[in-house]
XYZ file of C-alpha atoms in Angstrom:
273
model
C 103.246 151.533 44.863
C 102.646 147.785 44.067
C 103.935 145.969 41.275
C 100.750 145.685 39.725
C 101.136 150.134 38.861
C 104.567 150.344 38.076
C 104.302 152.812 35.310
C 103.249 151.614 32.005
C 101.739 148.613 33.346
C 98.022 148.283 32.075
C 95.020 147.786 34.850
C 93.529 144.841 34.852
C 90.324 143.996 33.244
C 86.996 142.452 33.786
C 88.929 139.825 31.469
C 91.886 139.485 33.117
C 92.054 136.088 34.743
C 92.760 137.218 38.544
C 89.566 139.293 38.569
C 87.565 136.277 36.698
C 88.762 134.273 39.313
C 87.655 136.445 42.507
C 84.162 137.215 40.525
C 83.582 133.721 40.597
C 83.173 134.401 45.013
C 79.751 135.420 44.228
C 78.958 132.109 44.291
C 78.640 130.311 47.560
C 79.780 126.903 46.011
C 83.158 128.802 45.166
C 83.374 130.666 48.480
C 82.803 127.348 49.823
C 85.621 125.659 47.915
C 88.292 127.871 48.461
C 87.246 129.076 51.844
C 87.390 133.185 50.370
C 84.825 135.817 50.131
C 84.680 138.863 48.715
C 84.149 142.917 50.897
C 84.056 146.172 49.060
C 84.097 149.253 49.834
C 86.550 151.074 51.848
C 84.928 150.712 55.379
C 85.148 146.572 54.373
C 88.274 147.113 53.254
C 89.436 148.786 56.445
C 88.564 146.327 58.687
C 90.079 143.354 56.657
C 93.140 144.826 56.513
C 92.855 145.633 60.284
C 92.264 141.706 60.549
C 94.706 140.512 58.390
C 92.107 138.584 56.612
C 93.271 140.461 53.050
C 94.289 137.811 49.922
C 94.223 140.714 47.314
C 93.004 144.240 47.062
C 91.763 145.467 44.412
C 90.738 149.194 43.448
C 90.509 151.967 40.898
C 92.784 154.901 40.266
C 90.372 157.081 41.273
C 90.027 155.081 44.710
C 93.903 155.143 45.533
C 93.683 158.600 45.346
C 90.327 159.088 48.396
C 92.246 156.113 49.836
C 96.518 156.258 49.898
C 95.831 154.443 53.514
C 94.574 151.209 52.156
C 95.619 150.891 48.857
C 99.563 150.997 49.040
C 99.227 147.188 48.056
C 96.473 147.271 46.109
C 96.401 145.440 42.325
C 94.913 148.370 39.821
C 92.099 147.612 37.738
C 89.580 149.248 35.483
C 86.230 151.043 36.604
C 84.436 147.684 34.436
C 86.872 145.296 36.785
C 85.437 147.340 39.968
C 81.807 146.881 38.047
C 82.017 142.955 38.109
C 83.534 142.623 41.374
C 81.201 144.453 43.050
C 77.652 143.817 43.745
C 76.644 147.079 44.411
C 74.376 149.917 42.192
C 77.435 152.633 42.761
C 80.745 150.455 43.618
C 83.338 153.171 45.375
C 86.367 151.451 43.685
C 87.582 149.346 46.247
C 87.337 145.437 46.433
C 89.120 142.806 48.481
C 89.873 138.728 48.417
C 89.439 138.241 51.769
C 89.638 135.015 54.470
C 87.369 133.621 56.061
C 87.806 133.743 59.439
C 85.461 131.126 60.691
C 85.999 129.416 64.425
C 84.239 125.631 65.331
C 82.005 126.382 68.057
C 84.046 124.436 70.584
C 86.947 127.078 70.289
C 84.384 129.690 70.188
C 82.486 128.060 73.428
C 86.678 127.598 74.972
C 87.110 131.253 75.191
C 83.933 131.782 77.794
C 81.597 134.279 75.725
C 79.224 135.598 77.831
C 77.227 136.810 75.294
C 76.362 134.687 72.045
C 74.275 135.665 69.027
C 72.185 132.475 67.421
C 70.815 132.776 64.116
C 68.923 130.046 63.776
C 67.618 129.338 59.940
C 67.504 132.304 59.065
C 68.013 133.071 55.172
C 67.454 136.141 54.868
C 71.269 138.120 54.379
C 70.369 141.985 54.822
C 68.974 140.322 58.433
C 71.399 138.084 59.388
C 74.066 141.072 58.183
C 72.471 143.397 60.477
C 72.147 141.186 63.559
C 76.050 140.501 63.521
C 76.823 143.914 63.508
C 74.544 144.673 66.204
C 75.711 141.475 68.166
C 79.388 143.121 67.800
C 78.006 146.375 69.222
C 76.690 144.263 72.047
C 79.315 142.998 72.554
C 78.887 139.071 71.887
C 82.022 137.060 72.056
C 80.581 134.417 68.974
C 77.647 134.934 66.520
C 76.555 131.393 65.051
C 74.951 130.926 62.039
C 72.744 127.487 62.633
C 70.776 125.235 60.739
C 70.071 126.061 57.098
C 71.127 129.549 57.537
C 72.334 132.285 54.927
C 75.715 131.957 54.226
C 76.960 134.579 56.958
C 79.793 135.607 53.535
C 77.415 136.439 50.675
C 78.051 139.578 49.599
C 74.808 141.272 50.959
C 75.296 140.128 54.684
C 79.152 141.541 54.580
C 77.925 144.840 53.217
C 75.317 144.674 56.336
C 77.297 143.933 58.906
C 79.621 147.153 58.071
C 82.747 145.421 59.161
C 81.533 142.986 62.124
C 82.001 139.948 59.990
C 85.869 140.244 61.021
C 85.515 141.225 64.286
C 83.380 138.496 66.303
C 84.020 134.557 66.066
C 81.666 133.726 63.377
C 80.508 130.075 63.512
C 78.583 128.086 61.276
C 77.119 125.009 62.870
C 74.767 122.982 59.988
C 73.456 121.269 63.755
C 71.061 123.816 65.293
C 69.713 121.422 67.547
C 73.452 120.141 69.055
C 74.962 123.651 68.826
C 72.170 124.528 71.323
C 73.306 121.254 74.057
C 76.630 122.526 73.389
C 76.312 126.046 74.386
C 74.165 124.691 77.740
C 76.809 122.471 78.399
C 79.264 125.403 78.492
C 77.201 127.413 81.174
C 75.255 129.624 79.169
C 71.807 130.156 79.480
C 69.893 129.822 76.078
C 67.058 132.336 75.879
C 64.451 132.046 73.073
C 63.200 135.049 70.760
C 60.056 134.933 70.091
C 56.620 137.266 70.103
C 54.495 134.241 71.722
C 57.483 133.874 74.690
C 55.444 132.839 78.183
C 58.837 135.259 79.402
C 58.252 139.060 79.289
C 61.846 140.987 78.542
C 61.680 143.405 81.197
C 60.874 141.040 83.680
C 63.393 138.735 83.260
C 65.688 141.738 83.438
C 64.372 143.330 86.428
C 64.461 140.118 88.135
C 68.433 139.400 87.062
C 67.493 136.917 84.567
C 70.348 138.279 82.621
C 72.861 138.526 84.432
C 74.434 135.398 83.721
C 75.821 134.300 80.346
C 73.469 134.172 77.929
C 72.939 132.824 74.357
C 70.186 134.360 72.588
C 68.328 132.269 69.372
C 67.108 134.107 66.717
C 65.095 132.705 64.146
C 63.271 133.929 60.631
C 61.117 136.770 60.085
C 58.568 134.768 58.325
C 58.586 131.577 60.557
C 60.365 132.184 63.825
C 62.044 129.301 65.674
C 61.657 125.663 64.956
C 59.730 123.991 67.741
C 62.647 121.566 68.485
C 64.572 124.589 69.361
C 61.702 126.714 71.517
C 61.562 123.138 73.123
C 65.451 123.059 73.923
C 65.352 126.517 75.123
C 65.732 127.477 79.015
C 63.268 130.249 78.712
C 61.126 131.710 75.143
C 61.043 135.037 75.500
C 59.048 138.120 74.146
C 59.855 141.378 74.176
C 56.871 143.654 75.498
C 55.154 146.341 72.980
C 54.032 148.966 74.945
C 52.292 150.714 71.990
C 50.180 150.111 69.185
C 52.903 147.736 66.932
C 51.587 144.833 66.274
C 55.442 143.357 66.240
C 59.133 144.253 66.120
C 61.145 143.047 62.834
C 63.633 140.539 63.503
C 66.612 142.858 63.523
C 65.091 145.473 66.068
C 63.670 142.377 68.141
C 67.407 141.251 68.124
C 69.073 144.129 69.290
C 66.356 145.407 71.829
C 67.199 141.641 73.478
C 70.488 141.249 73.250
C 71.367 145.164 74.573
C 69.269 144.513 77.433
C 71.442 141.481 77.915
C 74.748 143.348 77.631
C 73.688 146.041 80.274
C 72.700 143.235 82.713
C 75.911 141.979 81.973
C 78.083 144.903 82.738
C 76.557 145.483 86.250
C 79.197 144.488 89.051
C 76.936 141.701 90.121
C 76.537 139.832 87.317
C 77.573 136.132 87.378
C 80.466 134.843 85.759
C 80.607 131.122 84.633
């Protein structure tokens, strides 16, 4: 039991000032400024604590009773504390201050990923939330968010990525452009996403185009790629529709191409850098 529910002590408040500060992390100028973000929820929660990337925890009476694992340390607050904190339609009670955990891409790029997620301008959270979390599944050793990209800790991309925002080295480069040279300077092959890619998917596979380390760009569902950034590419790519679809959304495109990179990867013949 934490100090904060030490018998007779009240919950805090949507007025108390600990929770006005933290609700003020729904802003990406504050998130920004004091290098925090908010997760709720208790699979969020989980993983934080898993990461050690927990400032604060706060949660509900009713949630340290579903949750005695993860709230032994946990500051108590009011269901209308839970109700600003959170962004969601039907919070479950549990909110955390958490770190960001954040990496240059240099010291991303030092540990030799062979497998790196590029999300190249795209703004769009629920998207970019979804791509890291399949990019963890993949099992890419960096996910960089390039360009004028969403910030990869709003509150919508966390909930997306169920967890993945603490697991992978999460990048932000405002430099698509250089992040690009710098990843081809560090032996990885830089493969373009796109539906108008002179590179089918299943050929570049079948001919071990993916067996080497690879760094896929991703850009928006409304405008693709920049052309400086098709340009810089080693190959554009397009994955083949073998029906009727006239296209793949951005998040299926992105995990159809980077699993098919991460089983080239695993075969014993792959090339390491």
């Amino acid at each position: 039991m934490s100090h904060e529910q030490r018998p007779g002590v009240a919950p805090f408040t949507e007025r108390t000032p600990r929770v006005i500060a933290a609700r003020r992390l729904h802003r990406r100028r504050d998130r920004d400024e004091t290098s925090l973000f908010l997760a709720e929820g208790p699979q969020a929660v989980r993983e934080a604590i898993a990461a050690q990337a927990v400032k604060e925890l706060f949660a509900t009476a009713d949630a340290e009773q579903r949750h005695p694992e993860l709230t032994r340390d946990a500051t108590l607050v009011t269901d209308g504390a839970i109700a600003a904190l959170a962004e969601t339609v039907a919070p479950q009670g549990l909110v955390a201050v958490c770190h960001q955990q954040g990496v240059r891409l240099p010291d991303a790029l030092a540990k030799k990923p062979r497998l790196v997620a590029v999300l190249a301008e795209i703004r769009d959270p629920g998207n970019a939330g979804t791509i890291l979390r399949t990019a963890d599944a993949a099992g890419a050793g960096a996910v960089v968010f390039a360009g004028d990209a969403v910030d990869p800790y709003n509150g919508k991309c966390v909930r997306a990525s169920a967890g993945s925002v603490f697991h992978t080295d999460l990048v932000r480069d405002g430099d698509a452009l250089a992040a690009v040279q710098q990843l081809k300077e560090n032996g990885l092959t830089v493969l373009a996403a796109t539906g108008y890619g002179d590179t089918d998917l299943d050929d570049l596979a079948d001919t071990g185009g993916l067996a080497r380390p690879t760094a896929w760009l991703f850009g928006s569902e409304a405008h693709g790629l920049p052309d400086a950034l098709l340009a810089a590419a080693d190959r554009r790519v397009r994955v083949p529709l073998h029906g009727r679809a006239e296209s793949l959304n951005l998040a299926a495109a992105a995990a159809v191409c980077l699993y098919a990179s991460a089983r080239a990867l695993r075969r014993p013949e792959a090339a390491r850098p």
